[in-house]
Amino acid sequence: MAMLEVEGLHTYYGHIHALKDVSVNVEEGEIVTIIGANGAGKSTMLKTTSGLLKPRKGSIRLNGEDLTQLRAHKIVEKGVVQVPEGRRIFGTLTVMENLDMGAFISKDTQKNKENLDRVLQLFPRLKERSKQVAGTLSGGEQQMLAMGRALMTEPKMLLLDEPSMGLAPVLVDDIFDTIRQLHDAGTTILLVEQNARIALQVASRGYVLQSGSVVLSDTAENLEKNEMVREAYLGE
Amino acid sequence: MNQDQSPWRYAVNIGLIGALTVVMLSLIGMVESFSKRDIIYRVVTMGNTLLLLTAIFLSYLAAKKAGREHAATAVGSAILTAVITAAGVALLVAIGKTINLRMVFINASPVLYQILTFYIGPKGIPLVLLGGLLSGLAAGLLFLAPPSIRKTIITALSAVVIAGVLQDMLRPVIALWGPLAKINLFLFAANGLSIKGAIGLFVVVAILVYVWGQKGSAVKTKVQGLPAGQQRNLKLASMLVLAFILLVLPKILGLFLSEVLTIVGLYVLLGLGLNIVVGFAGLLDLGYVAFFAVGSYVVAILTSPELGFFSMNFWTALPFVIAAGILSGVLLGVPVLKMRGDYLAIATLGFGEIIRILVLSDWLRPWIGGAQGIGQIPNISIAGYTFTTPQQVYYFILAGCLLVGFISWRLRDSRLGRAWMAVREDEDVAQAMGINLVATKLMAFATGAGFSALSGAIFATKIGSVYPHSFNVIVSINIICLIIVGGMGSIPGVIVGAFALVGLPELLREFAEFRLLVYGAALVAMMLLKPEGLWPDVKRRRELHIDEDENVAEAEEATVSA
Ligand SMILES: Nc1ncnc2c1ncn2[C@@H]1O[C@H](COP(=O)(O)OP(=O)(O)OP(=O)(O)O)[C@@H](O)[C@H]1O
Ligand SMILES: [Mg+2]
């Protein structure tokens, strides 16, 4: 049994059928990526998994437990935490206040302190800028903060929505190094990316989403070799 | 405003705006009506001041556009702006003297032209232009003056204007001060300040401001340098002084002003409640008056012998009032949970109207009195002491404000307060951090509604009766405005906003017809000049001034948290 089992998901925005029978599995300790073009439904898939959107059909299970009907904040309590697309940090709070907000659900101050230390170790840049107002951070730093904030709850599973979006190549490498480190530390990660090249480098398996349906799923290695993927997503 | 516009071009543009403004102020009758009150006896009226301030303010902007490096251009464009503004007046007089504008503008009376030309008639037009020139020159020089001097002059002049505007209120108050009452004779003449009073006031305030400007920061650093224990004592002492002032205030102010204070206090209560909904949780609620109505009616139904249902006393009724408020808050909250921004505003607006129409309806008349309302609501009493006169009711409202202010303050820094903040900033992210969106929003609606119902109950007992027409949508709008002017999400801001938008108009009753105009102008000016409000919350300030010096924000935070 996989850790996360998403089966036959159908999600709608009013009449728009955004996800059509999407099934995705993630094993414990794995990095799995979902790649696809703009508007393919990647964010919709993540939002449905994290409970921000409710599917019309299909089921989401974590370690066998059904999450489909749970509200978003309950799913966070189960250990599934999403880092939304586009670095949505609290711009008017300082870096430290943002991280504190991340630990909202946990009242265990000792544990929060440990988690904070861990996050600051992972992102030394955040430590240097802990008193800075988050809205004035650079794009890369904001992405780090968004990830750091999500890590404050010590998630079992992290849902990352396009962490590379709008970042310079050097910064993208930095972020993906961190993703590898998180993986090494045992966090299971579901990664949504338009940048297929780098996503397939860190992931062990991947799904290709096209107009709301999964058209291909395989190991990352095979996907990198796949003719269609090479043409459509790797630009070769 | 276009950045690379030349300063001269800009000066002409805002000069034209100024001309339009002064012509409009004249034609709507504001100048004439304001001229009945002298700021300085037989020298300057409120009407003159209005025109003068328009000219000075706009020409100051023109000078600012030119910049300090180009002193001559700055003064020149300030003068240009002010002269164009004055030309608006001149033109109005010239046209008004040749054709009869009264057919269209009822306020374009001969008296108006007399006022506008210093009572000389058309021959005064050059004088008007000269006045423009001088005020432009003054604004330009003011802009070029070193900041400490500028601040001193502006504050001292404001003090004179405020003392003049509020003369009717200040005079009786000072008269109550026993031996100090002689100040009145020095300060005031028959109508407005006396010349020597105005000069004296200006000099005293100027000296105070200047000295504080020079020494103030030194005093502040000294206080901050004190050991923590002493700092706490100092804080305690200032709290005690403040408490003492609050306690003796009705004695100092007398009957009429105490009445004004109670009205301001009620709006502070309402504002604190709505501040939770709008300022903390970011939910734009335009139907807030509905909960005020619920509180008033519940207390009326439960206590009034006129209806003869229950005839409880206030304290027995109070828990029911709060419960009804909270319940109606949740009732409003549930259907609008998914709405945001403008949709929420419209839905809540509708809710407010529904409640008003319900209480007005013939259908509920047997129970809540329809258009006639409910009378004979007994006064509040504690242990045999009854709050009857405004001076007594003041204490009750003060206690209410302190309690609600304290609760607000504690809530803001609580877990719930942080959840509100997160929901306000970004609902999705808030949920992704494990915040229960539904519960958080409902708590905001419920808490705000509870406070509003409490103020409604106090209002009903203070007036002694309730009528549907007290619960017009304009009340909601007033409260929103005072929150915006004070500073969204800021607790002291609510108090400042209530004094500015509720207290001041009460003092200027005779100009009540211009109240909404002044409201609108004040809001527009606020949004342009100080969008974060008069006493902003630290985080809101950051939002609007994110590019400015970081240290400023941090230093301010340090002083606030100290
Ligand atoms: N709130 C919404 N209301 C209506 N339609 C929406 C909404 N959000 C997304 N959609 C539509 O659903 C489809 C999938 O959108 P989604 O955001 O999941 O795409 P995506 O794969 O994440 O794209 P991107 O790479 O640009 O982020 C798109 O056609 C989009 O227009
Ligand atoms: Mg997306």
CSV table of C-alpha atoms in Angstrom, one decimal, chain B residues 61 75 187 228 240 244 256 293 337 379 401 404 450 462 491-492 507 521 557:
chain,number,residue,atom,x,y,z
B,61,LEU,CA,2.2,70.3,-3.0
B,75,VAL,CA,8.6,79.2,-4.4
B,187,LEU,CA,-8.0,84.2,24.7
B,228,ALA,CA,13.4,48.1,33.3
B,240,LEU,CA,-2.6,56.5,36.5
B,244,PHE,CA,-7.4,60.1,36.5
B,256,PHE,CA,-23.0,69.1,26.6
B,293,ALA,CA,-30.2,46.9,16.2
B,337,LEU,CA,-18.5,32.0,4.4
B,379,ASN,CA,-31.7,53.3,33.0
B,401,CYS,CA,-14.8,50.7,26.1
B,404,VAL,CA,-13.9,45.8,25.0
B,450,GLY,CA,-21.4,40.5,20.3
B,462,LYS,CA,-29.1,55.7,27.2
B,491,ILE,CA,-7.2,49.7,18.4
B,492,PRO,CA,-6.0,53.3,19.2
B,507,LEU,CA,-19.1,69.9,18.0
B,521,ALA,CA,-13.2,64.9,1.4
B,557,GLU,CA,7.9,48.4,16.5
